[in-house]
Amino acid sequence: MTQHFTAPDRLTGTTGTQWWRDAVIYQVYPRSFADGNGDGMGDLDGVRARLPYLRDLGVDAVWLSPFYASPQADAGYDVADYRAIDPMFGTLHDADALIRDAHELGLRIIVDLVPNHSSDQHEWFKRALAEGPGSPLRARYHFRPGRGESGELPPNDWESIFGGPAWTRTADGEWYLHLFAPEQPDFNWDHPAVADEFRSILRFWLDMGVDGFRIDVAHGLVKAPGLPDIGGHDQLKLLGQDVMPFFDQDGVHEIYRSWRTILDEYDGERIAVAEAWTPTVERTANYVRPDELHQAFNFQYLGAPWDAKALREVIDTSLAAMRPVGAPATWVLSNHDVTRHATRFANPPGLGTQLRTPGDRELGLRRARAATLLMLALPGSAYVYQGEELGLPDVTDLPDEVRQDPSFFRAAGQDGFRDGCRVPIPWTSGGSSYGFGSGGSWLPQPDGWGALSVEAQTGDADSTLELYRRAIAARRAHPGLGAGDDVRWLEAPDGVLAFARDGFVCTVNLTGRLVSLPVPGRAVLSSAPFAVDGDVFELPGDTTVWWTV
């Protein structure tokens, strides 16, 4: 039965407001946000206690990374029960209380959904293994006989994203597919029971009152018919990664059309956001056609270097790709899987999104602040990863013995340095784990973390936290920010971006030199100090200024 959710003031508005088109959405990685019970691990009670902070930051919605029951083989992206909370994070009662409190504060809640694979401890998979070859439950996953004289070779040549073969052999001789870790067997979305189950899961959480879903590996659910070998097939490079016959297959769109009908049944404009790694933004646009999902992450923008030409190109391409399908562009600079942008921009370009060096931290923070104002000035929806509003860098010097990222321990896998962006954030200048909790933190926090804390930055007009607060408030107040689907580029020197929107101008100097420009209007916000001399202003390197005209 559909629950008709009536929200408080900040959430209601008029019918059909499409709040998500220009929303600022804050990503919470629960284990690293706040610890409510003192066990060193962040939890739902910790998140709930800090919701007023997020309200005061000015964001529209909170996206929670997975908190489901899980053996934690991949930090919760291996789900054993999609309708239960892992005890390390709390209970269903805690989740219900968090959702209710968020709504009372005018915040929407988006939860992660992991439909490409389950945990190997999911009841379906455990029974499939126990029942052996021929079990009907094996058809809900991708079980296959092996190749070779005795079936000793994997069924095809697919490689896991985490390294090594994408197949694991069971004790009875069959193999099962896992695009990620062996503990994460892939669902077979050709089986109707899988589709039925996830429609039920959607309704379960929608009835709990959640406002939307972030869909993990949204591009991976459907595999090419027959699971063909990669050899001999065209391969496209996607941020350095091969796009295989198991990614971005056209069959995923039928799934999302069915999900959209469910979302549309519920009041309050519930949404779904795709994590879809595709070779082009044009392919990404397929996921947000009017009868499919509402948003898709813009990974092309996240991967763009600090370079005027590259950023203008990805901005233009992103807006142009979204316009025909009527969807908003999205913009994101950091998340739980990549090096924080304050560290990426501190290093020379071309090093990718996983770095092991702190680089020039002062330069990185200066560029990160400028990049934030650029992102928040663009039309569409912006995503903020927890701690970026504090200007946190990646922690690049974690010793090997404390690392937790599962991919770190896979010799042939990806870099495995995601722990650096997952170190618990600092709330206070001192005390146990800088206010994260009373029992330490699951990853060690660096010395000096307290100087970057919420307590240290609150009230300091020059701090990164106050810059975010002012920027989000200005974005909400000014009609030329957020909404819309276009920018009008203005003439500017090499290395400088300048664009106009309704009553608004944004100028960004991506060079390391001082640039003189004509004053376009009244300055309302800047990422760093600058000087005005009559009709000309001096824009320092790596600085963004907002103007009203």
XYZ file of C-alpha atoms in Angstrom:
549
model
C 0.000 0.000 0.000
C 1.405 3.379 -0.948
C 2.280 5.658 1.943
C 1.242 9.272 1.333
C 3.985 11.273 3.000
C 3.141 14.819 4.100
C 6.329 16.785 4.611
C 6.990 19.882 6.725
C 7.463 23.394 5.356
C 10.786 23.122 3.575
C 9.771 19.957 1.750
C 6.302 20.783 0.535
C 6.252 23.731 -1.839
C 3.851 23.567 -4.736
C 2.882 20.419 -6.552
C 5.444 19.482 -9.180
C 8.305 21.604 -7.811
C 10.897 19.087 -9.075
C 13.131 19.936 -6.126
C 15.850 17.630 -7.374
C 16.582 19.662 -10.522
C 18.723 22.209 -8.666
C 19.237 20.480 -5.295
C 22.454 20.423 -3.299
C 22.748 16.843 -2.040
C 25.188 15.891 0.721
C 26.750 12.422 0.768
C 27.137 10.819 4.176
C 29.472 7.838 4.446
C 27.945 6.545 7.701
C 30.948 4.751 9.176
C 33.019 7.966 8.936
C 30.489 10.694 9.729
C 29.654 10.451 13.442
C 29.746 7.696 16.070
C 26.714 7.651 18.351
C 27.591 4.705 20.613
C 31.341 5.100 21.137
C 32.512 1.927 19.405
C 34.769 3.782 16.954
C 32.448 3.207 14.003
C 30.011 5.787 12.650
C 26.335 4.838 12.849
C 22.786 6.034 12.222
C 22.436 7.555 15.681
C 25.553 9.573 14.984
C 24.118 10.800 11.687
C 20.814 11.615 13.362
C 22.530 13.739 16.018
C 24.335 15.771 13.349
C 21.321 16.449 11.118
C 20.971 20.032 12.446
C 24.478 20.712 11.152
C 23.406 19.631 7.667
C 20.271 21.753 7.876
C 22.403 24.760 8.809
C 24.825 24.000 5.983
C 21.825 24.561 3.721
C 21.702 21.316 1.741
C 18.429 19.971 0.370
C 18.946 16.241 0.795
C 21.244 13.685 2.415
C 22.444 10.609 0.557
C 23.436 7.764 2.877
C 25.956 5.180 1.679
C 24.965 1.558 2.510
C 23.923 0.676 6.040
C 22.267 -2.685 5.243
C 23.072 -6.001 6.900
C 26.380 -7.038 5.376
C 29.541 -9.042 6.090
C 31.388 -5.853 4.992
C 33.570 -7.560 2.410
C 33.275 -4.352 0.383
C 32.334 -1.747 2.993
C 28.617 -2.555 2.847
C 28.279 -2.838 -0.918
C 27.888 -6.577 -0.347
C 24.333 -6.751 0.989
C 23.068 -9.822 2.831
C 19.610 -8.407 3.643
C 18.178 -5.364 1.860
C 15.466 -4.871 4.483
C 17.660 -4.956 7.582
C 20.220 -2.603 9.130
C 23.667 -3.918 9.948
C 24.105 -3.961 13.755
C 27.227 -1.816 13.441
C 24.973 1.002 12.206
C 21.890 0.405 14.356
C 18.387 -0.931 13.754
C 15.372 -0.305 11.549
C 13.972 1.796 14.385
C 17.081 3.989 14.166
C 16.609 4.343 10.413
C 12.964 5.279 10.883
C 13.878 7.884 13.510
C 16.584 9.339 11.276
C 14.176 9.696 8.346
C 11.543 11.317 10.532
C 14.025 13.742 12.111
C 15.427 14.677 8.727
C 11.972 15.473 7.415
C 11.198 17.579 10.472
C 14.347 19.584 9.691
C 13.388 19.986 6.041
C 15.954 17.484 4.743
C 15.211 14.676 2.306
C 16.845 11.257 2.632
C 18.289 9.270 -0.284
C 19.551 5.742 0.378
C 21.970 3.582 -1.542
C 20.579 0.615 -3.474
C 22.900 -2.175 -4.650
C 21.061 -4.147 -7.365
C 23.952 -5.499 -9.456
C 25.108 -8.018 -6.877
C 24.380 -9.316 -3.390
C 26.603 -10.659 -0.662
C 27.559 -14.310 -0.839
C 25.816 -14.444 2.555
C 22.469 -13.453 1.031
C 19.910 -16.189 1.706
C 19.332 -16.797 -2.011
C 23.008 -17.374 -2.704
C 23.617 -19.545 0.352
C 20.713 -21.791 -0.643
C 21.888 -21.854 -4.263
C 25.280 -23.153 -3.137
C 23.792 -25.668 -0.728
C 21.299 -27.070 -3.231
C 23.927 -27.571 -5.911
C 23.759 -27.659 -9.735
C 20.237 -27.536 -11.072
C 18.879 -25.564 -8.109
C 16.265 -23.033 -9.282
C 17.972 -20.450 -7.085
C 21.160 -20.715 -9.123
C 19.238 -19.211 -12.040
C 18.898 -15.999 -10.023
C 22.665 -15.569 -10.314
C 25.074 -16.387 -13.139
C 26.188 -19.979 -12.515
C 27.895 -21.730 -15.431
C 29.918 -24.873 -16.124
C 33.569 -24.209 -16.772
C 35.533 -24.653 -19.957
C 38.379 -27.046 -20.525
C 38.519 -30.809 -20.387
C 37.297 -30.976 -16.796
C 35.600 -27.599 -16.519
C 38.703 -26.230 -14.862
C 38.680 -22.940 -16.808
C 36.325 -19.984 -16.216
C 33.263 -19.809 -18.495
C 34.611 -16.720 -20.280
C 37.513 -14.287 -20.176
C 35.882 -11.536 -18.128
C 38.023 -9.804 -15.517
C 36.812 -8.524 -12.140
C 36.937 -4.770 -11.509
C 38.883 -5.674 -8.369
C 41.393 -7.725 -10.357
C 41.652 -11.343 -11.394
C 38.979 -13.478 -13.070
C 35.337 -12.426 -12.710
C 34.475 -16.070 -11.921
C 34.906 -18.252 -8.846
C 34.570 -22.031 -8.904
C 32.379 -23.720 -6.317
C 33.079 -27.019 -4.578
C 30.683 -28.814 -6.945
C 32.581 -27.632 -10.023
C 30.305 -24.867 -11.330
C 31.429 -21.266 -11.574
C 29.608 -18.070 -10.584
C 30.067 -14.536 -11.913
C 31.176 -11.586 -9.801
C 32.187 -8.360 -11.495
C 33.624 -7.183 -8.182
C 34.807 -9.289 -5.227
C 34.143 -13.059 -5.042
C 31.938 -12.239 -2.039
C 29.680 -10.202 -4.378
C 27.933 -12.586 -6.812
C 26.101 -10.833 -9.647
C 22.339 -11.173 -9.927
C 20.878 -12.506 -13.169
C 18.456 -9.755 -14.144
C 16.950 -11.933 -16.876
C 15.249 -13.884 -14.081
C 11.808 -12.463 -13.177
C 12.265 -13.204 -9.470
C 15.154 -10.732 -9.313
C 13.082 -7.962 -10.846
C 10.157 -8.769 -8.537
C 12.381 -8.732 -5.469
C 13.845 -5.319 -6.192
C 10.461 -3.790 -6.910
C 9.474 -5.033 -3.462
C 12.651 -3.579 -1.918
C 11.911 -0.206 -3.509
C 8.435 -0.187 -1.992
C 9.758 -1.244 1.419
C 12.013 1.813 1.680
C 9.569 4.184 0.013
C 6.986 3.127 2.582
C 9.586 3.918 5.259
C 9.574 7.458 3.888
C 12.852 7.707 1.976
C 12.873 10.317 -0.764
C 14.973 8.459 -3.280
C 17.698 5.997 -4.185
C 21.235 6.212 -5.433
C 21.674 3.152 -7.663
C 25.060 1.499 -7.356
C 26.591 0.162 -10.598
C 23.449 1.189 -12.473
C 25.220 0.438 -15.755
C 26.036 -3.166 -14.853
C 22.800 -5.030 -14.208
C 22.294 -6.480 -17.698
C 25.012 -8.544 -19.389
C 25.422 -9.167 -23.105
C 23.400 -12.223 -24.237
C 25.396 -15.428 -23.968
C 28.089 -13.784 -21.813
C 30.534 -13.587 -24.760
C 34.281 -13.415 -24.433
C 35.748 -9.939 -24.589
C 38.429 -10.997 -27.042
C 37.452 -9.856 -30.520
C 34.902 -7.314 -29.236
C 35.383 -3.599 -29.491
C 36.405 -2.036 -26.203
C 35.996 1.570 -25.167
C 38.101 3.261 -22.541
C 36.169 4.806 -19.654
C 38.372 6.863 -17.306
C 41.131 4.362 -17.931
C 38.831 1.356 -17.570
C 37.664 -0.936 -20.352
C 33.933 -0.923 -21.074
C 33.070 -4.590 -21.420
C 30.003 -6.607 -22.545
C 28.827 -6.459 -18.942
C 28.492 -2.663 -18.801
C 25.998 -0.169 -20.209
C 23.865 -2.710 -22.032
C 20.627 -1.335 -23.475
C 18.538 -3.811 -21.479
C 19.054 -1.850 -18.242
C 16.623 0.808 -19.419
C 13.585 -1.485 -19.259
C 14.406 -2.057 -15.573
C 14.551 1.656 -14.824
C 11.330 2.381 -16.669
C 9.578 -0.099 -14.380
C 11.165 1.540 -11.330
C 10.053 4.991 -12.455
C 6.413 3.899 -12.429
C 6.822 2.877 -8.789
C 8.518 6.130 -7.792
C 5.798 8.137 -9.480
C 3.110 6.421 -7.401
C 4.410 8.090 -4.250
C 3.795 11.647 -3.114
C 6.683 13.990 -2.449
C 8.589 13.597 -5.719
C 10.714 10.551 -4.915
C 13.769 10.220 -7.161
C 16.430 7.802 -8.361
C 20.033 8.686 -9.201
C 22.226 6.479 -11.379
C 25.844 5.680 -10.708
C 26.376 4.929 -14.381
C 29.912 4.785 -15.698
C 29.496 5.218 -19.442
C 31.988 6.112 -22.187
C 30.223 9.390 -23.042
C 27.786 11.821 -21.439
C 25.464 11.081 -24.351
C 25.262 7.474 -23.170
C 24.698 8.708 -19.623
C 21.728 10.749 -20.868
C 19.963 7.502 -21.800
C 19.518 6.770 -18.090
C 17.603 10.010 -17.453
C 15.066 10.017 -20.244
C 11.646 11.262 -19.079
C 10.334 7.791 -18.218
C 13.514 6.516 -16.545
C 15.679 7.897 -13.731
C 15.848 11.498 -12.537
C 19.605 12.081 -12.355
C 22.899 10.422 -13.227
C 26.296 11.226 -11.781
C 28.543 13.219 -14.078
C 31.802 11.327 -13.798
C 33.260 13.114 -16.799
C 33.123 16.328 -14.768
C 34.599 14.658 -11.685
C 37.522 13.405 -13.765
C 38.235 16.738 -15.480
C 41.570 18.400 -14.645
C 41.945 21.925 -13.267
C 42.132 23.405 -16.742
C 39.883 26.036 -18.332
C 39.600 24.419 -21.745
C 38.891 20.943 -20.356
C 36.278 22.191 -17.888
C 34.479 24.343 -20.438
C 34.316 21.388 -22.807
C 32.846 19.008 -20.221
C 30.361 21.666 -19.043
C 29.166 22.311 -22.590
C 29.014 18.609 -23.424
C 27.147 17.769 -20.215
C 24.507 20.463 -20.666
C 24.063 19.625 -24.345
C 23.617 15.909 -23.594
C 21.002 16.471 -20.891
C 18.983 19.089 -22.772
C 17.288 16.735 -25.298
C 16.030 14.425 -22.534
C 14.946 17.280 -20.271
C 17.090 16.139 -17.344
C 19.281 18.307 -15.129
C 23.030 18.011 -15.311
C 24.767 16.957 -12.120
C 28.113 18.138 -10.807
C 30.365 16.422 -8.292
C 33.977 16.922 -7.216
C 34.522 14.160 -4.633
C 32.980 10.970 -3.277
C 33.851 7.904 -1.203
C 35.688 6.189 -4.074
C 38.111 8.875 -5.292
C 40.808 11.115 -3.887
C 39.341 14.288 -2.405
C 39.567 17.184 -4.827
C 41.593 19.300 -2.395
C 44.340 16.705 -2.918
C 43.703 15.946 -6.610
C 44.067 19.625 -7.500
C 47.224 19.821 -5.391
C 48.985 17.421 -7.750
C 49.976 17.715 -11.404
C 47.163 16.833 -13.831
C 46.969 13.398 -15.409
C 47.503 11.359 -12.244
C 43.926 10.073 -12.165
C 41.494 10.004 -9.264
C 43.563 7.877 -6.861
C 46.693 9.579 -5.519
C 49.312 8.625 -2.968
C 50.927 12.046 -2.482
C 49.566 15.064 -0.582
C 50.937 17.467 -3.205
C 50.915 21.206 -2.508
C 48.150 21.371 0.099
C 47.857 25.155 0.121
C 47.452 25.198 -3.655
C 45.042 22.257 -3.520
C 42.770 23.977 -1.014
C 42.814 27.239 -2.967
C 41.787 25.413 -6.138
C 39.210 23.314 -4.276
C 37.501 26.449 -2.965
C 37.484 27.980 -6.451
C 36.179 24.722 -7.948
C 33.350 24.629 -5.407
C 32.070 28.070 -6.394
C 32.302 27.105 -10.059
C 30.322 23.897 -9.430
C 27.634 25.630 -7.376
C 27.177 28.271 -10.088
C 26.356 25.736 -12.799
C 22.784 24.817 -13.773
C 21.599 21.535 -12.340
C 22.150 19.603 -9.126
C 25.356 19.552 -7.074
C 26.680 16.765 -4.831
C 28.870 17.469 -1.805
C 30.884 14.683 -0.154
C 31.129 14.824 3.618
C 34.131 16.814 4.809
C 34.774 18.650 1.577
C 33.018 21.640 3.148
C 35.860 21.595 5.686
C 38.483 21.559 2.942
C 39.686 18.146 4.081
C 42.565 16.670 2.099
C 42.994 12.969 1.504
C 44.988 11.228 4.204
C 47.754 9.858 2.004
C 50.135 8.520 4.663
C 48.015 5.807 6.287
C 50.284 2.845 7.109
C 49.462 -0.414 5.382
C 48.548 -2.166 8.617
C 45.582 0.130 9.315
C 44.064 0.151 5.840
C 40.558 -1.229 5.420
C 39.781 -0.819 1.700
C 39.163 -4.379 0.428
C 40.730 -3.625 -2.937
C 43.992 -2.711 -1.197
C 44.456 -6.358 -0.345
C 43.950 -7.619 -3.893
C 47.398 -7.645 -5.441
C 46.136 -7.522 -9.007
C 43.258 -5.146 -8.276
C 42.738 -1.412 -8.416
C 44.914 0.944 -6.388
C 43.024 0.331 -3.176
C 43.713 3.729 -1.653
C 40.117 4.759 -1.002
C 40.746 4.803 2.753
C 42.298 8.238 2.392
C 38.945 9.878 1.652
C 37.110 7.782 4.263
C 38.980 8.861 7.393
C 36.367 10.027 9.959
C 35.734 13.754 9.802
C 36.648 16.129 12.682
C 33.891 17.894 14.593
C 35.852 19.452 17.463
C 39.294 20.976 17.841
C 40.338 18.362 20.390
C 39.016 15.492 22.443
C 38.498 11.873 21.557
C 38.735 11.446 17.785
C 38.098 15.190 17.320
C 34.460 14.780 18.264
C 33.755 11.859 15.942
C 32.892 9.728 18.961
C 34.001 8.757 22.446
C 35.735 5.530 21.439
C 38.354 6.508 18.870
C 37.913 6.019 15.130
C 38.062 3.005 12.845
C 40.710 4.719 10.707
C 43.346 6.890 12.415
C 42.914 10.646 12.033
C 46.047 12.693 11.342
C 47.633 15.131 13.767
C 46.274 18.606 13.218
C 42.846 17.316 12.120
C 41.260 19.502 14.795
C 42.327 22.707 13.035
C 40.041 21.674 10.157
C 37.104 20.753 12.398
C 33.585 22.143 12.317
C 34.236 23.784 15.694
C 37.422 25.488 14.520
C 35.899 26.792 11.295
C 32.469 27.887 12.504
C 32.324 31.668 12.737
C 35.614 32.190 10.895
C 34.585 34.253 7.859
C 37.633 33.072 5.906
C 37.085 29.365 6.552
C 36.050 26.858 3.907
C 33.015 25.830 5.978
C 31.674 29.387 6.061
C 32.367 29.706 2.325
C 30.148 26.668 1.689
C 27.427 28.004 3.977
C 27.388 31.378 2.226
C 27.555 29.828 -1.247
C 24.669 27.416 -0.683
C 22.566 30.179 0.862
C 23.291 32.495 -2.087
C 22.482 29.713 -4.525
C 19.134 29.167 -2.841
C 18.340 32.889 -2.794
C 19.443 33.924 -6.288
C 17.171 32.985 -9.230
C 20.116 32.870 -11.629
C 21.764 29.975 -9.807
C 20.940 26.275 -9.792
C 17.916 25.997 -12.050
C 18.080 26.032 -15.840
C 20.011 24.143 -18.479
C 22.390 26.639 -20.088
C 25.214 29.126 -19.532
C 26.258 32.054 -21.725
C 30.019 32.182 -22.057
C 31.659 35.604 -21.907
C 34.885 36.742 -23.514
C 37.815 36.039 -21.200
C 41.621 35.646 -21.371
C 43.208 32.241 -21.828
C 42.907 30.185 -18.673
C 39.891 32.125 -17.422
C 36.245 31.023 -17.531
C 33.480 33.600 -17.404
C 29.805 32.910 -17.919
C 26.512 34.673 -17.347
C 23.165 33.396 -16.187
C 19.984 35.249 -15.236
C 21.255 38.339 -13.387
C 24.476 36.577 -12.429
C 28.108 36.280 -13.610
C 30.770 33.788 -12.525
C 34.463 34.363 -13.256
C 37.117 31.724 -12.583
C 40.863 32.202 -12.990
C 42.387 28.742 -13.441
C 45.899 30.082 -14.046
C 48.564 30.808 -11.484
C 48.839 34.469 -12.475
C 46.966 37.677 -11.704
C 44.455 38.665 -14.413
C 42.805 42.071 -14.928
C 39.154 42.031 -15.991
C 36.309 44.564 -16.270
C 33.977 44.618 -13.282
C 30.720 42.954 -14.431
C 28.537 43.957 -11.480
C 28.421 43.752 -7.691
C 30.595 41.082 -6.100
C 28.642 38.785 -3.779
C 31.113 36.003 -2.980
C 34.689 34.988 -3.770
C 36.841 31.962 -2.997
C 39.830 34.189 -2.146
C 40.461 37.935 -1.665
C 40.680 40.130 -4.773
C 41.018 43.860 -5.474
C 38.762 46.258 -7.384
C 40.138 49.453 -8.931
C 37.364 51.474 -10.497
C 35.937 49.561 -13.428
C 38.623 46.860 -13.299
C 39.272 44.080 -10.830
C 42.424 42.053 -10.270
C 41.567 38.341 -10.129
C 44.298 36.233 -8.474
C 45.163 32.792 -9.786
C 42.935 29.857 -8.787
C 40.113 32.120 -7.635
C 36.374 32.315 -8.400
C 34.128 35.358 -7.934
C 30.326 35.558 -8.107
C 28.669 38.780 -9.266
C 25.123 40.041 -9.531
C 24.336 42.243 -12.521
